[in-house]
Structures are given as structure tokens and as C-alpha cells.
Coordinates of C-alpha atoms in Angstrom, one line a residue:
X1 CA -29.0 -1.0 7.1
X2 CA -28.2 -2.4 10.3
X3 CA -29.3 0.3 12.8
X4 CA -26.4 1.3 14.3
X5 CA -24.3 4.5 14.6
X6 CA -21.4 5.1 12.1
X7 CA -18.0 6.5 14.1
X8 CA -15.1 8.6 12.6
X9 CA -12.0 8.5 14.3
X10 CA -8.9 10.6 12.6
X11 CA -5.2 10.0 12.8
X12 CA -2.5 12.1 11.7
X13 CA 0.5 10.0 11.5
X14 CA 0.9 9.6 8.0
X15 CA 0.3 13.8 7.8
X16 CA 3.2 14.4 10.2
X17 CA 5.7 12.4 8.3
X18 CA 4.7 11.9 4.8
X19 CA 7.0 13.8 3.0
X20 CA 10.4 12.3 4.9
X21 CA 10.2 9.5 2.8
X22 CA 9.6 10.6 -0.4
X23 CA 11.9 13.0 -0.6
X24 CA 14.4 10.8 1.2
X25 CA 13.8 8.2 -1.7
X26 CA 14.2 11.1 -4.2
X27 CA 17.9 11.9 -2.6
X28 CA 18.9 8.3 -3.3
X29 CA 16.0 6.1 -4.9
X30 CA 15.5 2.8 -3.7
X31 CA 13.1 -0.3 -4.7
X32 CA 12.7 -1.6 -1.4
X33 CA 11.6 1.7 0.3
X34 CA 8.7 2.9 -1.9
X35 CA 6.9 0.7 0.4
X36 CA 8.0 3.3 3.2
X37 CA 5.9 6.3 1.4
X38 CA 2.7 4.6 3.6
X39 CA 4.2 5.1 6.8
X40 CA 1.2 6.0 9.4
X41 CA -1.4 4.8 7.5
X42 CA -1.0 1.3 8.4
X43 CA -1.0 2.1 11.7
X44 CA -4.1 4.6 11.3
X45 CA -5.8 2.1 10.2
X46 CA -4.9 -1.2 11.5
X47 CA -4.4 -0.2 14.9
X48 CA -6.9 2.8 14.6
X49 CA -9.4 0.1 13.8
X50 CA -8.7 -2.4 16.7
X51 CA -8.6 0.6 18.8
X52 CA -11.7 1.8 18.2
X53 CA -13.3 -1.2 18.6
X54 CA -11.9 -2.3 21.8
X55 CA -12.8 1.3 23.4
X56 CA -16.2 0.9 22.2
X57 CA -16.7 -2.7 22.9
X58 CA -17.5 -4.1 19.7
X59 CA -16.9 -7.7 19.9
X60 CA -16.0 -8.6 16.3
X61 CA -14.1 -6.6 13.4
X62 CA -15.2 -7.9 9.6
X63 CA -12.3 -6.8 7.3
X64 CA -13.2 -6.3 3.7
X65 CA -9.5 -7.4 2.6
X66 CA -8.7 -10.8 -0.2
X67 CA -6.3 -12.8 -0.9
X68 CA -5.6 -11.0 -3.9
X69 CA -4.2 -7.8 -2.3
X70 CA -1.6 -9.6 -1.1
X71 CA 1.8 -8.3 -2.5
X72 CA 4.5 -10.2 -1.6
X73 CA 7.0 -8.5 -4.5
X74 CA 7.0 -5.5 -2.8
X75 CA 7.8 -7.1 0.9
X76 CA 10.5 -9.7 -0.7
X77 CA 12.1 -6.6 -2.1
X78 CA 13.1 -5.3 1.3
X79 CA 14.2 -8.6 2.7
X80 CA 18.1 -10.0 2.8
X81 CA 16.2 -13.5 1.9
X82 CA 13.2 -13.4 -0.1
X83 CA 12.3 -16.4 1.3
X84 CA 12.9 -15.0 5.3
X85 CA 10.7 -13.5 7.6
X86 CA 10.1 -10.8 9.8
X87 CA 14.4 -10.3 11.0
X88 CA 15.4 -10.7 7.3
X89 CA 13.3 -7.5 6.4
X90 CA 14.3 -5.8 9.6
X91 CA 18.3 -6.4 8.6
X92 CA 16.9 -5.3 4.9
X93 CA 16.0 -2.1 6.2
X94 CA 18.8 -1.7 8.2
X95 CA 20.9 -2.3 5.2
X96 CA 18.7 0.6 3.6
X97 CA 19.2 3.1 6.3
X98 CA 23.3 2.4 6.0
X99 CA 22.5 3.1 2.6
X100 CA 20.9 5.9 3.4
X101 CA 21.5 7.5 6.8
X102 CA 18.6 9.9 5.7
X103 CA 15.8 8.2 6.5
X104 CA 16.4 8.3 10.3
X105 CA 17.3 11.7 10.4
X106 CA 12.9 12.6 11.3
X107 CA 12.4 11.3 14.7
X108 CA 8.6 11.3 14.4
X109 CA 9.2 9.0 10.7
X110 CA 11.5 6.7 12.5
X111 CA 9.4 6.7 16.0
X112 CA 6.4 5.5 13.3
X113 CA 7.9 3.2 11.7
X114 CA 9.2 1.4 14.7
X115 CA 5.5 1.6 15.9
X116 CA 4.5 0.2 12.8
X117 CA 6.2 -2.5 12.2
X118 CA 5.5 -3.8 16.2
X119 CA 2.4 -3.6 15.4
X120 CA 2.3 -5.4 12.1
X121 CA 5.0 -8.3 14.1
X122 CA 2.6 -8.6 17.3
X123 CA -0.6 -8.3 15.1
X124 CA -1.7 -11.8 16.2
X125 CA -1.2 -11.6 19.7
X126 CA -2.5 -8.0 20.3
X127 CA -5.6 -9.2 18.7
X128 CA -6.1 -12.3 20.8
X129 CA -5.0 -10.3 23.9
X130 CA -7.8 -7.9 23.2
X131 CA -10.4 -10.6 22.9
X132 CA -12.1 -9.2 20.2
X133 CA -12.9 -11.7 17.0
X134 CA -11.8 -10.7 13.6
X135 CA -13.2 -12.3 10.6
X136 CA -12.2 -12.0 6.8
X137 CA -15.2 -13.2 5.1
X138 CA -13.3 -13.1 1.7
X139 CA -10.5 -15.4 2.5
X140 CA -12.5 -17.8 3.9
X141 CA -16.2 -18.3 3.3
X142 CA -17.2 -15.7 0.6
X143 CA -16.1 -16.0 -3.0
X144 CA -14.3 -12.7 -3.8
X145 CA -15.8 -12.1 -7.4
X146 CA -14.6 -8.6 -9.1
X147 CA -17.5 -8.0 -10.6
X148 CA -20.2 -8.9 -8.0
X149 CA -18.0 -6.3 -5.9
X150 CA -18.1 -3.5 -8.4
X151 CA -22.0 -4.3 -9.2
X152 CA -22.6 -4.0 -5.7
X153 CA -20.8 -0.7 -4.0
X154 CA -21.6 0.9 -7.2
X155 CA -25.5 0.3 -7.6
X156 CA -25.5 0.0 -3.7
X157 CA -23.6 2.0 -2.1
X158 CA -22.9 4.7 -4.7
X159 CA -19.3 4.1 -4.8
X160 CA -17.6 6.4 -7.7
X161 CA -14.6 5.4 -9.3
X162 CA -11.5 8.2 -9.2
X163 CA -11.7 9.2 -12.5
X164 CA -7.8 10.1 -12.5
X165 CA -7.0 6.3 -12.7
X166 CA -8.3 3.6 -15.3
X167 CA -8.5 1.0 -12.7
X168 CA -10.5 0.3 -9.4
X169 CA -7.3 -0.7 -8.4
X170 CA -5.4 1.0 -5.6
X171 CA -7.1 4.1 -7.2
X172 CA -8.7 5.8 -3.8
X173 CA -4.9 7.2 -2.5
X174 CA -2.8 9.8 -3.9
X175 CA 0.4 7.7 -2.2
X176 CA -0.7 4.3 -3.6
X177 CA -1.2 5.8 -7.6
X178 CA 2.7 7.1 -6.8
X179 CA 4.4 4.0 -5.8
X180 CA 2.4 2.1 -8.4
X181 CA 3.8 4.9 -11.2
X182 CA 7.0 4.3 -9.7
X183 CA 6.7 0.1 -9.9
X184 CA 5.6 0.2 -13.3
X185 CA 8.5 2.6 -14.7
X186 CA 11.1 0.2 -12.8
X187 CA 10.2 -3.0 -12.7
X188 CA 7.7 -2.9 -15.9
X189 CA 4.9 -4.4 -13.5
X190 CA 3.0 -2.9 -10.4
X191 CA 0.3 -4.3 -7.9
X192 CA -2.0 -4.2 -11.4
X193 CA -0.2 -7.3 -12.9
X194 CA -0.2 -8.9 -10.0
X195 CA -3.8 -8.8 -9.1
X196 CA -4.3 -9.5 -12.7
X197 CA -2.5 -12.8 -12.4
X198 CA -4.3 -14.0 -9.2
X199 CA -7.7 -13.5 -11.8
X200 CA -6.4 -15.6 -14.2
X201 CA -5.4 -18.0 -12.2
X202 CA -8.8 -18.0 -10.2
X203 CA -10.3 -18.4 -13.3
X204 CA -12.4 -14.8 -13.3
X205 CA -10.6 -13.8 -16.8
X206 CA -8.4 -15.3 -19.6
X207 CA -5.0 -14.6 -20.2
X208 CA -6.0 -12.7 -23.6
X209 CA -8.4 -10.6 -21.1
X210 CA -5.8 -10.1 -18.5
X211 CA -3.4 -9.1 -21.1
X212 CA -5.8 -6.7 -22.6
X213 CA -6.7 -5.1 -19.2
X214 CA -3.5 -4.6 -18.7
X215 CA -2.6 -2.3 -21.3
X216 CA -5.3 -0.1 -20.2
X217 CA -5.1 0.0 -16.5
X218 CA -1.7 -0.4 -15.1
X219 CA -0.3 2.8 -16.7
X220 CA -0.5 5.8 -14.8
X221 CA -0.4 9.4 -16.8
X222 CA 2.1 12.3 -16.4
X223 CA -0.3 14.9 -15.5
X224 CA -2.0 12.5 -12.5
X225 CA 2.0 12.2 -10.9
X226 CA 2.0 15.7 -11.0
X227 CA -1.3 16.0 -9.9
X228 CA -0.5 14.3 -6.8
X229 CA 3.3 15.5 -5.8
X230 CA 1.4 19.0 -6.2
X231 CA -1.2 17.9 -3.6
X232 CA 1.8 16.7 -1.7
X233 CA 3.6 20.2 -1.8
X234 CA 6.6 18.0 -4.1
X235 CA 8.4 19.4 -6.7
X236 CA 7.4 17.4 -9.8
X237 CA 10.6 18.0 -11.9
X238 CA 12.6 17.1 -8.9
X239 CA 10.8 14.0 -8.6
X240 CA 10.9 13.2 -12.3
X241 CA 14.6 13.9 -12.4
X242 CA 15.3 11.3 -9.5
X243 CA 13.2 8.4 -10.8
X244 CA 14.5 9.0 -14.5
X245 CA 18.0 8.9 -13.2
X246 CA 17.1 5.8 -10.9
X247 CA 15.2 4.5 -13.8
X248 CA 18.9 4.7 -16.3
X249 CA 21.0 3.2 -13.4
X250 CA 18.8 0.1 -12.9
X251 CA 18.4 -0.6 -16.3
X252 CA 22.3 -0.5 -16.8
X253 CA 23.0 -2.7 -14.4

């Protein structure tokens, strides 16, 4: 549609340390690191993105993201101060790591995650430094409407559902259907609920709708967990064994 040629560009960080983490969580579970199972993607694809553009000179990036992805449960969960900023999640995860002296025992994890999160903390200025313009339509001058979006990648684009999740929802990776299983048999709630809310709020849906949604889409089965820790060469009883345990101390205390 707009005459121009499409470019791939592949990272590997995520594949080189992707199964540190979750099988550091599964020694000695912990809320605030689930979010540590995406290590390398972010910077894949954030980075990856303002890479590519800058090394072919593209002179604006439209991101597709909206205000109701953001998930500020899951970031508050790793800071000292819910209420802090970048430090208080730094000395969160330090606090984690004392915890857990595991998860800096993978140089090429930790060397990531580092990366990462300079990334993520400089994002602004590397941006501006790199002169290129990035716009987020959604968050500013286009209405994001769920079901003008589904309409349209699906009758336009051909865009399939996965048909191992009843959402749209954080369905397209393996990593994000795991820490949304593990959310949900924790906490009770997952990124579902939460996008949920921001719909009902925005007035897209009713509470009654929400409500009934939500008994359909933010469960997760049995056989898709062990789906994915097989794709992920991870022992699916071992797993189950850790979370259930987690599961029994959290709810005890």
C-alpha cells in the first residue's frame, strides 16, 4: 500500500538468555521478576527498531502502541516505592538479586538486562539525539477503538487470532501467555483485567460486559502452559511444582 520495501532485521538476545530467568524464578518464585522472563525482546525491539531506522534513514517511526497497554502493576511490583521512579526499581531489583544471587550468575542475562534497562532510562534522549521523529498516533490523535482494530487487521490485513488463547490479548508470545498464567494464579488478575478496566472506563464496554469477558478470556488452560514450557525445552511438572508451592506460601501469608 505505500510502495515501499518491507525490511527484516533478527535479534537473538532474548534466544541466548531466555531460559536463565525462568528457571531462576522456578528455584525461588518471585512476583516482581516474572517481568524479567522478556529480557532481550525489549531491547530487540525497541532498540532494534530505532536502529534500523536510523541506519536506513527513515526520518519518522509510527508506533502502533495505546494507552491501554500500559501496565503499571507489574512495574510497581518491582519497585521499593510504588510511587518511585527509575532508582526505586533499580534498588527493587537489587533487593531481588540479594534474594536471589541466581539471577546474576549468566553474564550474557545480566550484560542484557543492564543494556535494557539503559536503554528503557535514556529512551528519551537517545531518540532526540538520533533526530528521528516518533509518533504514537493512538495516544494522541487517533481514538484507539477495540473493535475498529480487530475489524480492520482481520478483514485487511488477514490477521489470525492464536487459537491457543481466548483473547487478542497478549496472545502472539509464548512468554507473555506464561507470565499472564502465572499473574492470574497469584494475584487473581493479569494484564486481561486490567485492559478490561481501562474499556470500561473509556466507555467501550459496561461493567456487566467487562465482567462477562473476563470469565472467558483471562484464564489460560493447562495444556497451553505446557504447550509452551515444551516449546521452551522446560520441564512442565517442575514448573507446576514451583508456582503451586509459590502459589500456597503467598496465599498464607
Amino acid at each position: 500500500s505505500l510502495n515501499t520495501k518491507l525490511i527484516y532485521e533478527k535479534h537473538d538476545y532474548f534466544k541466548k538468555v531466555y531460559k536463565h530467568p525462568i528457571l531462576t524464578w522456578m528455584k525461588k518464585p518471585s512476583l516482581p521478576m516474572v517481568e524479567t522472563f522478556c529480557t532481550g525482546c525489549r531491547l530487540g525491539v525497541n532498540k532494534g527498531l530505532l536502529d534500523t531506522a536510523v541506519k536506513n534513514n527513515v526520518p519518522a517511526i509510527i508506533i502502533g502502541s495505546n494507552p491501554f497497554e500500559s501496565v503499571p502493576y507489574r512495574q510497581n511490583m518491582m519497585k521499593l516505592n510504588h510511587k518511585g521512579g527509575h532508582i526505586s526499581a533499580v534498588m527493587g531489583y537489587a533487593m531481588e538479586v540479594v534474594k536471589n544471587p541466581r539471577w546474576i550468575f549468566n553474564f550474557r542475562y545480566l550484560d542484557t538486562q543492564i543494556r535494557e534497562f539503559l536503554y528503557m532510562y535514556y529512551d528519551r534522549k537517545i531518540v532526540s539525539d538520533s533526530k528521528i521523529l516518533r509518533v504514537k498516533p493512538f495516544w494522541k490523535y487517533i481514538k484507539w477503538d477495540e473493535n475498529q482494530i480487530l475489524s480492520t487487521i482481520t478483514q485487511e490485513l488477514n490477521w489470525q487470532r492464536n487459537p491457543s488463547v481466548v483473547s487478542t490479548w497478549r496472545g502472539d508470545c509464548t512468554i507473555a501467555i506464561l507470565k499472564l498464567y502465572i499473574y492470574k494464579k497469584v494475584l487473581g488478575y493479569n494484564d486481561k483485567t486490567d485492559q478490561l478496566s481501562h474499556m470500561i472506563r473509556d466507555g467501550q464496554i459496561t461493567r456487566e460486559e467487562g465482567l462477562e469477558r473476563l470469565s472467558k478470556e483471562d484464564s489460560i488452560s493447562e495444556n497451553v502452559i505446557q504447550e509452551v514450557l515444551d516449546s521452551l525445552e522446560i520441564s512442565y511438572s517442575d514448573f507446576n511444582q514451583s508456582l503451586m508451592k509459590f502459589n500456597h506460601q503467598n496465599n498464607s501469608g
